[in-house]
Structures are given as C-alpha cells and as structure tokens.
Coordinates of C-alpha atoms in Angstrom, one line a residue:
X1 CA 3.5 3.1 22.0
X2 CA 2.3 3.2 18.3
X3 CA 4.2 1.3 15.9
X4 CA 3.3 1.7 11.8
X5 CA 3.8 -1.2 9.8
X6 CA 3.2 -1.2 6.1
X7 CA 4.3 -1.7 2.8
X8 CA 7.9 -1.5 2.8
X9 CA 8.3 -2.8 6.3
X10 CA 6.3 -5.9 5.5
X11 CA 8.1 -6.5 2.2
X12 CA 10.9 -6.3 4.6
X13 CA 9.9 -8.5 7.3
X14 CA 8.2 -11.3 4.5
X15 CA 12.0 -11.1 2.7
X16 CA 13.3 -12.5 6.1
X17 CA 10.7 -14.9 6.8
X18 CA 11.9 -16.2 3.2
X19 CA 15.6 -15.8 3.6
X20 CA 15.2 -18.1 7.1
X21 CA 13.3 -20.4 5.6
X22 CA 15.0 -21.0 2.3
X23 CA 12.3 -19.8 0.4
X24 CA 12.4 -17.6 -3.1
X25 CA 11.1 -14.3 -2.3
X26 CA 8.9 -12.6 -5.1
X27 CA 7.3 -8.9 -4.5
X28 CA 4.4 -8.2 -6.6
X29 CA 4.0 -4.4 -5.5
X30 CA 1.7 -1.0 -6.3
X31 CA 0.6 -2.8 -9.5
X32 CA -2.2 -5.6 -10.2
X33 CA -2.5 -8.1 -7.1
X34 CA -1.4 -11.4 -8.1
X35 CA -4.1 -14.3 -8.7
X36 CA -3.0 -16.9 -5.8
X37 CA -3.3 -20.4 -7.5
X38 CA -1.4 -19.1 -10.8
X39 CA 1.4 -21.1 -8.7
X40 CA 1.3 -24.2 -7.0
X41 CA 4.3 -23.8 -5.6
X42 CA 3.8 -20.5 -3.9
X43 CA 2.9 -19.1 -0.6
X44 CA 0.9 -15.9 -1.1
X45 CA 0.6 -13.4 1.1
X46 CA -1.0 -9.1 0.8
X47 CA -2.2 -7.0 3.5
X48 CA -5.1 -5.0 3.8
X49 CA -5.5 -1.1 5.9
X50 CA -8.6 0.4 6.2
X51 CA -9.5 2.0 3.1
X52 CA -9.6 5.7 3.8
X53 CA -6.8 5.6 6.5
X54 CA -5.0 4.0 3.7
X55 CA -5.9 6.7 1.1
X56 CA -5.6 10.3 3.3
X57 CA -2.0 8.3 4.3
X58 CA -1.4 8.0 0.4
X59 CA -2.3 11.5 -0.2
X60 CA 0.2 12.7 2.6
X61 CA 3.0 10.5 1.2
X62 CA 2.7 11.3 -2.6
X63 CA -0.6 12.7 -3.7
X64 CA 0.3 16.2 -1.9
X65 CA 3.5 16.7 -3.6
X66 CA 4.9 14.1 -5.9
X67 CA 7.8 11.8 -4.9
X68 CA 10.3 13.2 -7.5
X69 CA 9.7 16.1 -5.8
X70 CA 9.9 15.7 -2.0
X71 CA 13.5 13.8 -2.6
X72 CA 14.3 17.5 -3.6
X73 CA 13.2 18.7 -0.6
X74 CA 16.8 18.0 1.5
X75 CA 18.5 19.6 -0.7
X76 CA 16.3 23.2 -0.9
X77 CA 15.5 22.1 -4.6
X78 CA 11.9 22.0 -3.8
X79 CA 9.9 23.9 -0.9
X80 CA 6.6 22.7 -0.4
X81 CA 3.7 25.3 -0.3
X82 CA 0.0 25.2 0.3
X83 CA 0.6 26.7 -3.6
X84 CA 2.4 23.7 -4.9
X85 CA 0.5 21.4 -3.2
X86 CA -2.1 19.3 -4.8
X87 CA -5.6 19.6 -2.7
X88 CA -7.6 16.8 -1.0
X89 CA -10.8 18.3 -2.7
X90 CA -9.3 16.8 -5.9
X91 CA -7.9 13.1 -4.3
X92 CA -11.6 11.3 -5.2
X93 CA -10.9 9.4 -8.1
X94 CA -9.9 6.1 -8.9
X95 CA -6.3 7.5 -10.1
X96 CA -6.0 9.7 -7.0
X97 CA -6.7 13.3 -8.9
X98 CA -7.7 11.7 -12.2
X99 CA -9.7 8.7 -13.4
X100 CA -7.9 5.9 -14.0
X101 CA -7.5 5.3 -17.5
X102 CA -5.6 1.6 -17.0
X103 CA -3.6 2.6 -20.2
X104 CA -0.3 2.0 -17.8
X105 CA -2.1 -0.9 -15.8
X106 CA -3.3 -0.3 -12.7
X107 CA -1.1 1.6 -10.2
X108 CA -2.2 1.5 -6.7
X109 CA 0.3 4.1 -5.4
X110 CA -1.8 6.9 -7.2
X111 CA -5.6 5.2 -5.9
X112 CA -7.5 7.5 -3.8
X113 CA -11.1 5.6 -4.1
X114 CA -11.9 1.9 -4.5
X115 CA -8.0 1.1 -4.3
X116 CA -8.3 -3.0 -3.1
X117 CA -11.2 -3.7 -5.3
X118 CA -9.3 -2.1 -8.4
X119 CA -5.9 -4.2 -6.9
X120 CA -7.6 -6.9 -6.2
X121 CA -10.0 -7.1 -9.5
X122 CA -7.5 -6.2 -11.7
X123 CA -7.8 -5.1 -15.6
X124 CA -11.7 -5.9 -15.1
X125 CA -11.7 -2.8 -12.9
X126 CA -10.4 -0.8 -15.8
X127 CA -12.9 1.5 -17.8
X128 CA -12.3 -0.6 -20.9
X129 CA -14.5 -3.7 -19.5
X130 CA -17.3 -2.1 -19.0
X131 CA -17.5 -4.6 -15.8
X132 CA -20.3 -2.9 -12.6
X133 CA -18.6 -2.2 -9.4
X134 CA -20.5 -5.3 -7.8
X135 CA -18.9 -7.4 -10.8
X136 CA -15.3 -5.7 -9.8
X137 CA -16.1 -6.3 -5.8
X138 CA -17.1 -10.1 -6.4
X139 CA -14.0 -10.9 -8.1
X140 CA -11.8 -9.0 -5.9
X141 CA -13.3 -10.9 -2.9
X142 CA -12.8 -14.2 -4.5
X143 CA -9.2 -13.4 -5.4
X144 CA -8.9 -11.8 -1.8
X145 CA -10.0 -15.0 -0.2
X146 CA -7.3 -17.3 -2.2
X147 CA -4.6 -15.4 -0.7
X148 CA -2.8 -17.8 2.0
X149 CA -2.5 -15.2 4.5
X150 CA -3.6 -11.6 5.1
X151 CA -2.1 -9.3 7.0
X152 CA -4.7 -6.7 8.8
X153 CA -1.8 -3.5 9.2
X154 CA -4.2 -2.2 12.1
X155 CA -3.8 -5.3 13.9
X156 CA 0.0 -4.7 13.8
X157 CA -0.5 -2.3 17.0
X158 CA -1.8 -5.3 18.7
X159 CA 1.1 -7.5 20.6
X160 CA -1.0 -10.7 20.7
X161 CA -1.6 -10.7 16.9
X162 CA 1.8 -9.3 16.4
X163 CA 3.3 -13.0 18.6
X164 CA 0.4 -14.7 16.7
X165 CA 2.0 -13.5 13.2
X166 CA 5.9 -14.0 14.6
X167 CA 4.9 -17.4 15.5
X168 CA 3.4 -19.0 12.3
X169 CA 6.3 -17.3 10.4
X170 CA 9.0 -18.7 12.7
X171 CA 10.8 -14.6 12.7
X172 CA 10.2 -11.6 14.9
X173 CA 10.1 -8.0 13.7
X174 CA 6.4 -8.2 12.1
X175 CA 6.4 -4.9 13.0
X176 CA 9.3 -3.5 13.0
X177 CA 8.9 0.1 10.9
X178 CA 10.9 0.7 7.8
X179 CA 11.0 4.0 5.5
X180 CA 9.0 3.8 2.3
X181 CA 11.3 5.9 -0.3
X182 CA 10.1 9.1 0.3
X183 CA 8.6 9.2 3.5
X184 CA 11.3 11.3 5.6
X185 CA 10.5 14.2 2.8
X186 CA 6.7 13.5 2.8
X187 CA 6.8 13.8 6.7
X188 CA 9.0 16.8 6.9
X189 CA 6.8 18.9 4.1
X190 CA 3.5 17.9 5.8
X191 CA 5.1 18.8 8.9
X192 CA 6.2 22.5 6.9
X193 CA 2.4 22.8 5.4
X194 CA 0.0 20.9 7.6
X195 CA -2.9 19.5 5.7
X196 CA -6.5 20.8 7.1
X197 CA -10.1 19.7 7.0

C-alpha cells in the first residue's frame, strides 16, 4: 500500500518530534528556505520530491484551479470545468504560469520550474540579481548541504527508511498522511475534470 507523505504531514510529524522532545518548533514554509547556520541553536530540517512529480502534483493541487476557489467547491459556489481551468501548456515558468517577478519574495507554492534551486537560492534566484542558473544551483547546493537532515518524500513508501527516520527522531508516524488545506477539493475537481496528456 502507497502512503503520501508531504508538506503538511511532515510539518505535522516534525511538530511532534519537537513537542516530545521539548524542543521549540519553527516552520519556515512555501517561502525562501532558511540558511542553516543563521542559528546555532537550531536543528534544521526540509525535504526534497523529485522535481517534476513535485510540480504536475502542484499543478493538480492549486495551479488547475486556485485554492480560494476549490474551498468553494463543497458548497456548489465553484464547479470546476476544463473552461475554468488553467492549462498545463501554460505551468513552465518559474511562477507556475508567469515568471516570477520576486516582487512578493519567492513563493514556492506557485513554482512550476526550477522550484528547489529558487527555494533553496533564495533572492539571488530573483530576476533582479542578474545571478546565471549555475550561480543559483551552486548556492542552492551549498545551502542544501547545511541542512541537518533531509527528508527524500519518495523514500517515505519505503518501511526500512520510514524505521530508519522513526528511530533517529525517537516518534513514529513519519508517514502518516495529513490534508494539505485544499486537497479534498483539489482531488474531488481533478477527479470531476481529469487532467490529460
């Protein structure tokens, strides 16, 4: 059996491994990653999908239909069409159907290309620095590689590194599946207008 893992069930899961532990939880989410070391006194942790799992998953969850307007979906305020919908042919850009402009920071919940460099590099992957992609990829690796530990979400269908995660963190449930905000809708209108290829 399949289990998915992501996100919100790993901000979920990391809240416990700090709530057993006695630690301060801090969630630094969708925007800029976090440089590990700005803290000594902090254990930092991301995870990683394959990239274009990660962005055709995206594009089903909010790039189709927006998540203002899914939550509408229960209640018949919204009914999701292939007319309403917004089209894959358009989800290339670094800003999922628009080039990212940076002028609200980076936003990684509307990426459809390039998504961990631009997390990872952060305002150096903006437009405005002028900065190569190979100068955005080198400093996204070497902030990658400070990070304390990096969850793989793939590997979270695997039981040994599932009990390999569980036990360095001392608490089960690494993957135990929780509901992003908007997934039940998301699900439900792909479900009403399936996406094809």
């Amino acid at each position: 059996m399949s289990c998915f893992a992501g996100g919100k069930s790993l901000h979920d899961y990391f809240a416990r491994v700090a709530k057993h532990h006695r630690l301060d939880f801090q969630a630094v989410e969708w925007t800029e990653a976090e440089d590990p070391g700005e803290r000594d006194d902090t254990f930092y942790v991301t995870h990683l999908r394959e990239p274009v799992d990660r962005s055709l998953s995206n594009f089903k969850y909010s790039g189709r239909w927006s998540c203002k307007n899914l939550t509408k979906l229960r209640s018949k305020q919204f009914v999701p069409t292939e007319d309403n919908a917004q089209k894959i042919e358009t989800w290339t850009h670094t800003s999922g159907h628009f080039p990212t402009t940076c002028n609200n920071g980076f936003w990684l919940g509307n990426c459809a290309v390039n998504c961990y460099t631009q997390w990872f590099a952060g305002s150096l992957a903006c437009p405005a620095s002028n900065a190569s992609t190979l100068d955005q990829y080198q400093v996204a690796k070497e902030r990658l590689l400070r990070y304390n530990f990096v969850v793989i979400v793939e590997k979270l269908n695997d039981r040994k590194y599932v009990d390999a995660v569980e036990r360095f963190f001392g608490v089960r449930g690494a993957n135990t599946a929780a509901l992003a905000y908007c997934q039940k809708s998301s699900m439900m209108a792909n479900a009403m207008v399936p996406l094809h290829f």
